[in-house]
mmCIF file of C-alpha atoms in Angstrom:
data_model
loop_
_atom_site.group_PDB
_atom_site.id
_atom_site.type_symbol
_atom_site.label_atom_id
_atom_site.label_comp_id
_atom_site.label_asym_id
_atom_site.label_seq_id
_atom_site.Cartn_x
_atom_site.Cartn_y
_atom_site.Cartn_z
ATOM 1 C CA MET A 1 0.000 -0.103 -0.383
ATOM 2 C CA PRO A 2 1.060 3.169 -1.133
ATOM 3 C CA ASP A 3 2.033 6.041 2.120
ATOM 4 C CA THR A 4 0.471 8.608 2.974
ATOM 5 C CA GLY A 5 0.638 12.150 5.296
ATOM 6 C CA LEU A 6 -1.476 10.550 8.009
ATOM 7 C CA GLU A 7 1.066 8.251 9.003
ATOM 8 C CA GLN A 8 3.721 10.657 8.684
ATOM 9 C CA PHE A 9 5.348 13.039 11.812
ATOM 10 C CA LEU A 10 8.224 15.279 12.502
ATOM 11 C CA ASP A 11 9.153 15.300 16.337
ATOM 12 C CA TRP A 12 12.851 17.411 17.392
ATOM 13 C CA GLY A 13 14.426 17.868 20.895
ATOM 14 C CA THR A 14 17.517 20.037 21.899
ATOM 15 C CA GLY A 15 20.844 17.430 21.764
ATOM 16 C CA THR A 16 20.052 13.954 21.316
ATOM 17 C CA THR A 17 16.568 13.627 23.261
ATOM 18 C CA ILE A 18 13.583 13.928 21.048
ATOM 19 C CA SER A 19 10.874 15.723 23.274
ATOM 20 C CA ALA A 20 8.067 17.390 20.975
ATOM 21 C CA SER A 21 6.237 17.843 18.143
ATOM 22 C CA VAL A 22 7.377 20.319 15.921
ATOM 23 C CA GLY A 23 3.212 20.821 15.188
ATOM 24 C CA LYS A 24 0.898 21.518 12.024
ATOM 25 C CA VAL A 25 3.373 20.279 9.349
ATOM 26 C CA THR A 26 2.599 21.571 6.173
ATOM 27 C CA GLY A 27 5.450 21.082 3.856
ATOM 28 C CA GLY A 28 9.135 20.443 3.617
ATOM 29 C CA SER A 29 10.761 17.130 3.523
ATOM 30 C CA LEU A 30 13.567 14.647 4.682
ATOM 31 C CA GLU A 31 16.028 14.458 1.286
ATOM 32 C CA TRP A 32 19.218 12.442 1.095
ATOM 33 C CA ASP A 33 21.593 12.937 -1.510
ATOM 34 C CA SER A 34 24.560 11.360 -2.753
ATOM 35 C CA ALA A 35 26.562 13.674 -4.119
ATOM 36 C CA LEU A 36 27.852 11.585 -6.937
ATOM 37 C CA GLN A 37 30.502 12.280 -8.690
ATOM 38 C CA HIS A 38 32.306 10.753 -12.277
ATOM 39 C CA ARG A 39 35.813 9.827 -12.098
ATOM 40 C CA GLU A 40 36.718 10.356 -15.696
ATOM 41 C CA GLY A 41 39.788 9.409 -17.840
ATOM 42 C CA ILE A 42 40.594 9.014 -21.638
ATOM 43 C CA GLY A 43 39.174 6.509 -23.806
ATOM 44 C CA ALA A 44 35.681 4.961 -21.972
ATOM 45 C CA GLN A 45 36.701 5.185 -18.496
ATOM 46 C CA ASP A 46 33.821 6.291 -16.215
ATOM 47 C CA SER A 47 33.874 5.205 -12.170
ATOM 48 C CA ILE A 48 31.422 6.815 -10.129
ATOM 49 C CA VAL A 49 32.039 7.119 -6.301
ATOM 50 C CA GLY A 50 29.739 9.537 -3.604
ATOM 51 C CA GLY A 51 31.073 12.871 -2.479
ATOM 52 C CA PRO A 52 30.113 14.923 0.592
ATOM 53 C CA ILE A 53 27.250 14.123 1.963
ATOM 54 C CA VAL A 54 24.524 17.035 3.291
ATOM 55 C CA LEU A 55 22.780 15.695 5.805
ATOM 56 C CA GLY A 56 19.402 17.798 7.132
ATOM 57 C CA GLY A 57 15.499 18.847 5.711
ATOM 58 C CA SER A 58 13.190 21.256 6.248
ATOM 59 C CA PHE A 59 9.634 21.993 7.198
ATOM 60 C CA ASP A 60 6.799 24.454 6.922
ATOM 61 C CA VAL A 61 4.781 24.432 9.748
ATOM 62 C CA ILE A 62 1.415 26.317 11.151
ATOM 63 C CA LEU A 63 2.983 27.166 14.547
ATOM 64 C CA GLN A 64 1.273 26.562 17.748
ATOM 65 C CA SER A 65 4.434 26.318 20.107
ATOM 66 C CA GLU A 66 7.085 28.768 19.591
ATOM 67 C CA ALA A 67 9.778 27.051 21.042
ATOM 68 C CA ILE A 68 11.230 25.876 18.613
ATOM 69 C CA LEU A 69 11.938 29.185 17.259
ATOM 70 C CA ASP A 70 14.487 30.419 20.110
ATOM 71 C CA TYR A 71 17.092 27.552 18.543
ATOM 72 C CA ALA A 72 17.186 29.556 15.154
ATOM 73 C CA PHE A 73 19.214 32.246 17.093
ATOM 74 C CA ARG A 74 22.523 32.614 17.777
ATOM 75 C CA THR A 75 24.727 33.313 20.894
ATOM 76 C CA GLY A 76 27.658 36.243 20.244
ATOM 77 C CA TYR A 77 28.228 37.323 16.808
ATOM 78 C CA THR A 78 32.273 37.446 16.838
ATOM 79 C CA SER A 79 31.881 33.610 17.898
ATOM 80 C CA PRO A 80 28.689 32.293 17.655
ATOM 81 C CA SER A 81 27.440 29.542 19.142
ATOM 82 C CA MET A 82 24.050 27.524 18.912
ATOM 83 C CA THR A 83 21.974 24.719 20.779
ATOM 84 C CA ALA A 84 22.324 21.820 19.028
ATOM 85 C CA LEU A 85 19.062 19.935 18.280
ATOM 86 C CA CYS A 86 17.751 16.645 16.898
ATOM 87 C CA PHE A 87 14.879 15.782 14.459
ATOM 88 C CA ALA A 88 12.778 12.448 14.408
ATOM 89 C CA GLY A 89 9.869 12.033 11.187
ATOM 90 C CA GLY A 90 9.089 10.151 8.090
ATOM 91 C CA THR A 91 6.581 7.251 7.959
ATOM 92 C CA THR A 92 5.437 6.012 11.244
ATOM 93 C CA GLY A 93 7.576 2.858 12.063
ATOM 94 C CA ALA A 94 10.123 3.485 9.637
ATOM 95 C CA GLY A 95 11.727 6.810 9.952
ATOM 96 C CA ARG A 96 14.701 8.954 10.653
ATOM 97 C CA LYS A 97 16.728 10.371 13.122
ATOM 98 C CA GLN A 98 19.225 13.317 12.532
ATOM 99 C CA THR A 99 21.014 14.548 15.449
ATOM 100 C CA GLY A 100 23.911 17.167 15.613
ATOM 101 C CA ALA A 101 21.409 19.556 14.000
ATOM 102 C CA TYR A 102 21.198 23.430 13.915
ATOM 103 C CA ILE A 103 18.997 25.587 12.251
ATOM 104 C CA ASN A 104 20.277 26.770 8.881
ATOM 105 C CA THR A 105 17.292 29.144 7.924
ATOM 106 C CA LEU A 106 14.026 30.326 9.843
ATOM 107 C CA ARG A 107 11.330 32.614 7.408
ATOM 108 C CA LEU A 108 8.115 33.597 9.319
ATOM 109 C CA SER A 109 5.600 34.622 7.230
ATOM 110 C CA GLY A 110 1.821 36.041 7.893
ATOM 111 C CA SER A 111 -0.856 37.855 6.031
ATOM 112 C CA VAL A 112 -4.568 38.785 6.060
ATOM 113 C CA GLY A 113 -6.992 35.757 6.901
ATOM 114 C CA GLU A 114 -3.726 33.103 7.252
ATOM 115 C CA ALA A 115 -1.952 31.917 10.528
ATOM 116 C CA LEU A 116 0.993 32.741 11.656
ATOM 117 C CA THR A 117 3.647 30.118 10.139
ATOM 118 C CA ALA A 118 7.191 29.587 10.000
ATOM 119 C CA SER A 119 9.487 27.427 7.571
ATOM 120 C CA ILE A 120 12.619 25.894 8.726
ATOM 121 C CA GLU A 121 15.729 24.492 7.015
ATOM 122 C CA TRP A 122 18.151 22.456 9.029
ATOM 123 C CA MET A 123 21.449 20.634 8.993
ATOM 124 C CA ALA A 124 22.885 18.024 11.286
ATOM 125 C CA LEU A 125 25.917 15.667 11.670
ATOM 126 C CA THR A 126 24.178 11.774 11.769
ATOM 127 C CA ASP A 127 21.284 9.927 10.232
ATOM 128 C CA VAL A 128 20.129 6.542 11.713
ATOM 129 C CA THR A 129 16.915 4.677 11.559
ATOM 130 C CA TYR A 130 14.401 5.545 14.042
ATOM 131 C CA SER A 131 11.313 3.086 14.905
ATOM 132 C CA THR A 132 9.961 4.936 18.000
ATOM 133 C CA ALA A 133 6.381 5.935 18.479
ATOM 134 C CA PRO A 134 5.751 9.728 17.595
ATOM 135 C CA THR A 135 5.139 12.250 20.573
ATOM 136 C CA ALA A 136 1.373 13.644 21.362
ATOM 137 C CA TYR A 137 0.738 16.155 19.026
ATOM 138 C CA GLY A 138 0.332 20.277 20.867
ATOM 139 C CA THR A 139 -2.194 21.945 22.413
ATOM 140 C CA ASP A 140 -1.527 25.335 21.689
ATOM 141 C CA LEU A 141 -3.736 27.403 19.710
ATOM 142 C CA THR A 142 -2.729 28.748 16.457
ATOM 143 C CA TRP A 143 -1.537 32.523 16.100
ATOM 144 C CA GLU A 144 -3.952 33.979 13.884
ATOM 145 C CA TRP A 145 -4.379 37.060 11.849
ATOM 146 C CA TYR A 146 -7.146 39.195 13.400
ATOM 147 C CA ASN A 147 -5.405 38.850 16.656
ATOM 148 C CA ALA A 148 -2.027 40.774 15.079
ATOM 149 C CA THR A 149 -0.669 44.555 14.876
ATOM 150 C CA CYS A 150 2.322 45.306 13.108
ATOM 151 C CA SER A 151 3.876 48.715 13.120
ATOM 152 C CA ILE A 152 6.488 50.169 10.639
ATOM 153 C CA ASP A 153 8.882 53.046 12.223
ATOM 154 C CA GLY A 154 5.880 53.026 14.762
ATOM 155 C CA GLN A 155 3.245 53.730 11.859
ATOM 156 C CA ALA A 156 0.271 51.206 11.303
ATOM 157 C CA LEU A 157 0.016 51.055 7.457
ATOM 158 C CA GLU A 158 -2.541 48.459 7.051
ATOM 159 C CA CYS A 159 -0.233 45.523 6.652
ATOM 160 C CA GLN A 160 -1.562 42.785 4.234
ATOM 161 C CA SER A 161 1.688 40.161 4.592
ATOM 162 C CA PHE A 162 5.047 40.360 5.800
ATOM 163 C CA GLU A 163 7.781 37.539 5.378
ATOM 164 C CA ILE A 164 10.974 38.043 7.560
ATOM 165 C CA SER A 165 13.689 35.630 6.728
ATOM 166 C CA LEU A 166 17.081 35.022 8.768
ATOM 167 C CA ASN A 167 20.188 33.080 7.654
ATOM 168 C CA ASN A 168 22.698 31.588 9.544
ATOM 169 C CA ASN A 169 24.805 30.730 6.837
ATOM 170 C CA LEU A 170 25.780 27.217 8.009
ATOM 171 C CA GLU A 171 28.398 25.174 6.038
ATOM 172 C CA PRO A 172 29.387 21.347 6.585
ATOM 173 C CA ILE A 173 32.947 21.243 7.117
ATOM 174 C CA TYR A 174 34.441 17.678 6.296
ATOM 175 C CA SER A 175 38.276 16.694 6.683
ATOM 176 C CA ILE A 176 40.364 13.484 5.231
ATOM 177 C CA ASP A 177 41.310 12.333 8.966
ATOM 178 C CA ALA A 178 39.938 8.680 10.369
ATOM 179 C CA LYS A 179 36.455 8.237 10.326
ATOM 180 C CA THR A 180 33.833 5.480 11.142
ATOM 181 C CA ASP A 181 32.484 3.590 8.192
ATOM 182 C CA ASN A 182 29.587 4.290 6.041
ATOM 183 C CA GLN A 183 29.964 7.140 7.683
ATOM 184 C CA LYS A 184 33.099 8.673 5.827
ATOM 185 C CA ARG A 185 31.415 11.261 3.656
ATOM 186 C CA TRP A 186 29.648 12.288 6.793
ATOM 187 C CA PRO A 187 30.382 16.022 7.655
ATOM 188 C CA ASP A 188 32.900 16.837 11.053
ATOM 189 C CA SER A 189 30.858 19.751 11.975
ATOM 190 C CA LEU A 190 28.664 22.675 10.730
ATOM 191 C CA LYS A 191 30.482 26.176 10.524
ATOM 192 C CA ILE A 192 28.139 29.008 11.748
ATOM 193 C CA GLY A 193 28.458 32.327 9.226
ATOM 194 C CA SER A 194 27.170 35.644 9.191
ATOM 195 C CA GLN A 195 23.613 36.196 9.819
ATOM 196 C CA GLU A 196 21.573 37.690 7.423
ATOM 197 C CA VAL A 197 18.052 38.907 8.015
ATOM 198 C CA SER A 198 15.774 40.937 5.690
ATOM 199 C CA VAL A 199 11.999 41.391 5.699
ATOM 200 C CA SER A 200 9.175 42.325 2.976
ATOM 201 C CA CYS A 201 5.833 43.756 3.784
ATOM 202 C CA ASP A 202 2.979 44.402 1.657
ATOM 203 C CA VAL A 203 0.702 47.626 2.908
ATOM 204 C CA LEU A 204 -2.102 49.851 1.846
ATOM 205 C CA THR A 205 -1.156 53.104 2.976
ATOM 206 C CA ARG A 206 0.692 54.921 0.437
ATOM 207 C CA PRO A 207 4.397 55.115 1.520
ATOM 208 C CA GLY A 208 5.164 59.075 2.377
ATOM 209 C CA ASP A 209 7.905 61.211 0.156
ATOM 210 C CA THR A 210 10.267 60.340 3.429
ATOM 211 C CA THR A 211 10.627 56.789 2.681
ATOM 212 C CA ILE A 212 11.088 57.464 -1.217
ATOM 213 C CA ALA A 213 13.947 60.321 -0.416
ATOM 214 C CA ASP A 214 15.701 57.745 2.172
ATOM 215 C CA ILE A 215 15.947 55.397 -0.561
ATOM 216 C CA ILE A 216 17.518 57.302 -3.488
ATOM 217 C CA ALA A 217 19.181 60.020 -1.560
ATOM 218 C CA ASP A 218 22.455 60.186 -0.567
ATOM 219 C CA SER A 219 22.794 58.049 2.182
ATOM 220 C CA LEU A 220 20.407 55.319 3.757
ATOM 221 C CA SER A 221 18.787 54.952 6.849
ATOM 222 C CA THR A 222 19.989 52.042 8.548
ATOM 223 C CA ASP A 223 18.147 52.566 12.165
ATOM 224 C CA ASN A 224 13.832 51.347 11.027
ATOM 225 C CA THR A 225 11.747 49.023 13.140
ATOM 226 C CA ILE A 226 9.783 46.960 12.678
ATOM 227 C CA SER A 227 7.180 45.686 15.445
ATOM 228 C CA ILE A 228 4.348 42.463 14.956
ATOM 229 C CA THR A 229 2.354 41.289 17.814
ATOM 230 C CA TYR A 230 0.136 38.128 17.577
ATOM 231 C CA LEU A 231 -2.165 36.062 20.579
ATOM 232 C CA GLY A 232 -2.060 32.880 20.634
ATOM 233 C CA GLY A 233 -0.456 29.911 21.998
ATOM 234 C CA THR A 234 -1.530 28.659 25.372
ATOM 235 C CA SER A 235 -5.519 29.014 26.017
ATOM 236 C CA GLY A 236 -4.311 31.902 22.807
ATOM 237 C CA THR A 237 -3.854 34.369 25.516
ATOM 238 C CA ASP A 238 0.340 34.272 25.615
ATOM 239 C CA THR A 239 1.224 37.369 23.407
ATOM 240 C CA MET A 240 4.363 37.167 20.720
ATOM 241 C CA THR A 241 6.657 40.160 19.801
ATOM 242 C CA ILE A 242 8.290 39.583 16.709
ATOM 243 C CA ALA A 243 10.816 42.785 17.141
ATOM 244 C CA LEU A 244 13.441 43.826 14.064
ATOM 245 C CA SER A 245 16.090 46.563 14.588
ATOM 246 C CA ASN A 246 18.444 48.308 12.506
ATOM 247 C CA LEU A 247 16.810 47.848 9.255
ATOM 248 C CA ALA A 248 17.529 49.915 6.060
ATOM 249 C CA ARG A 249 14.809 50.034 3.670
ATOM 250 C CA VAL A 250 16.308 48.294 -0.126
ATOM 251 C CA SER A 251 13.104 49.083 -2.602
ATOM 252 C CA CYS A 252 9.197 50.659 -2.386
ATOM 253 C CA SER A 253 7.103 50.081 -5.119
ATOM 254 C CA GLU A 254 3.979 51.204 -6.460
ATOM 255 C CA PRO A 255 2.441 48.961 -8.958
ATOM 256 C CA PHE A 256 -0.070 50.400 -11.157
ATOM 257 C CA VAL A 257 -3.688 48.543 -11.264
ATOM 258 C CA VAL A 258 -6.501 49.171 -13.653
ATOM 259 C CA GLY A 259 -10.172 50.684 -12.383
ATOM 260 C CA GLY A 260 -11.069 50.450 -8.506
ATOM 261 C CA GLY A 261 -8.441 47.387 -7.889
ATOM 262 C CA LEU A 262 -6.475 48.356 -4.754
ATOM 263 C CA VAL A 263 -2.970 49.001 -4.861
ATOM 264 C CA THR A 264 -0.532 47.596 -2.641
ATOM 265 C CA TYR A 265 2.802 49.046 -1.953
ATOM 266 C CA SER A 266 5.880 46.694 -1.096
ATOM 267 C CA LEU A 267 8.605 47.678 1.112
ATOM 268 C CA GLN A 268 11.476 45.840 1.318
ATOM 269 C CA PHE A 269 14.157 45.730 4.329
ATOM 270 C CA GLU A 270 17.860 44.258 5.597
ATOM 271 C CA ALA A 271 19.224 44.373 8.627
ATOM 272 C CA LYS A 272 22.896 44.923 9.673
ATOM 273 C CA LYS A 273 24.796 41.798 9.883
ATOM 274 C CA ASP A 274 25.886 39.657 12.679
ATOM 275 C CA ALA A 275 24.202 42.013 15.167
ATOM 276 C CA SER A 276 21.162 41.206 17.808
ATOM 277 C CA VAL A 277 18.534 43.570 15.065
ATOM 278 C CA PHE A 278 15.804 39.823 15.202
ATOM 279 C CA SER A 279 13.999 38.517 18.350
ATOM 280 C CA VAL A 280 10.624 36.493 18.959
ATOM 281 C CA THR A 281 9.660 36.384 22.508
ATOM 282 C CA VAL A 282 6.380 35.070 24.397
ATOM 283 C CA LYS A 283 5.124 36.305 27.478
#
């Protein structure tokens, strides 16, 4: 019989201990790539070998618990460190578990009519079979658009949607040191690169001349801020605050719209690299 999504699960935890369900997963994948390479020579000579293995996966989730978001953020910027995680998922009874995992990218998205969602991609150091039963589903409530607020530089601009992207620029590190059989192409470690943060917002309120002048003038303002809040989580009464600072405007666009259609303005921002510019707190 073919597998269906009803049989699938994705759990996570810190260290090597699986402790919770990721939540309402709607997409993503576990993937394995041999990094196949051809060793060719003159004539009709060819042999096939495997290349460096990149272990990891990704998922899209309708957020209930915010706990996993904390682990997308590094400690320190000149000598950054991150907490190692583990993920277990796939088909129940025939899953895989990965440890030594760091979150490489995080994308938070919200829009009118939709719940807050997250997209996470991780890299890991190990991959083994996993047959343990999945953990119980979470019971926290989703973070809905009608319980949200958004302000850009302290102003409500009738926000229609937003997307916040964080990239830790992880890089697998390999060596020719002695290795364990059947793990010789696996990474030794994961290097944490520079942190990059960008934001896009679609709004209905027309940006003023100050916004446009900031983009095309001789120097850019780099102290713009965005604050987004949601109610949800435990009993729907927790307050999530998403705060972004040290933002510079990248672009602003005004589309031409026929007739009585709404004009939606798109605003793009980037933050200073390797700085404390993005946080998610829940109280």
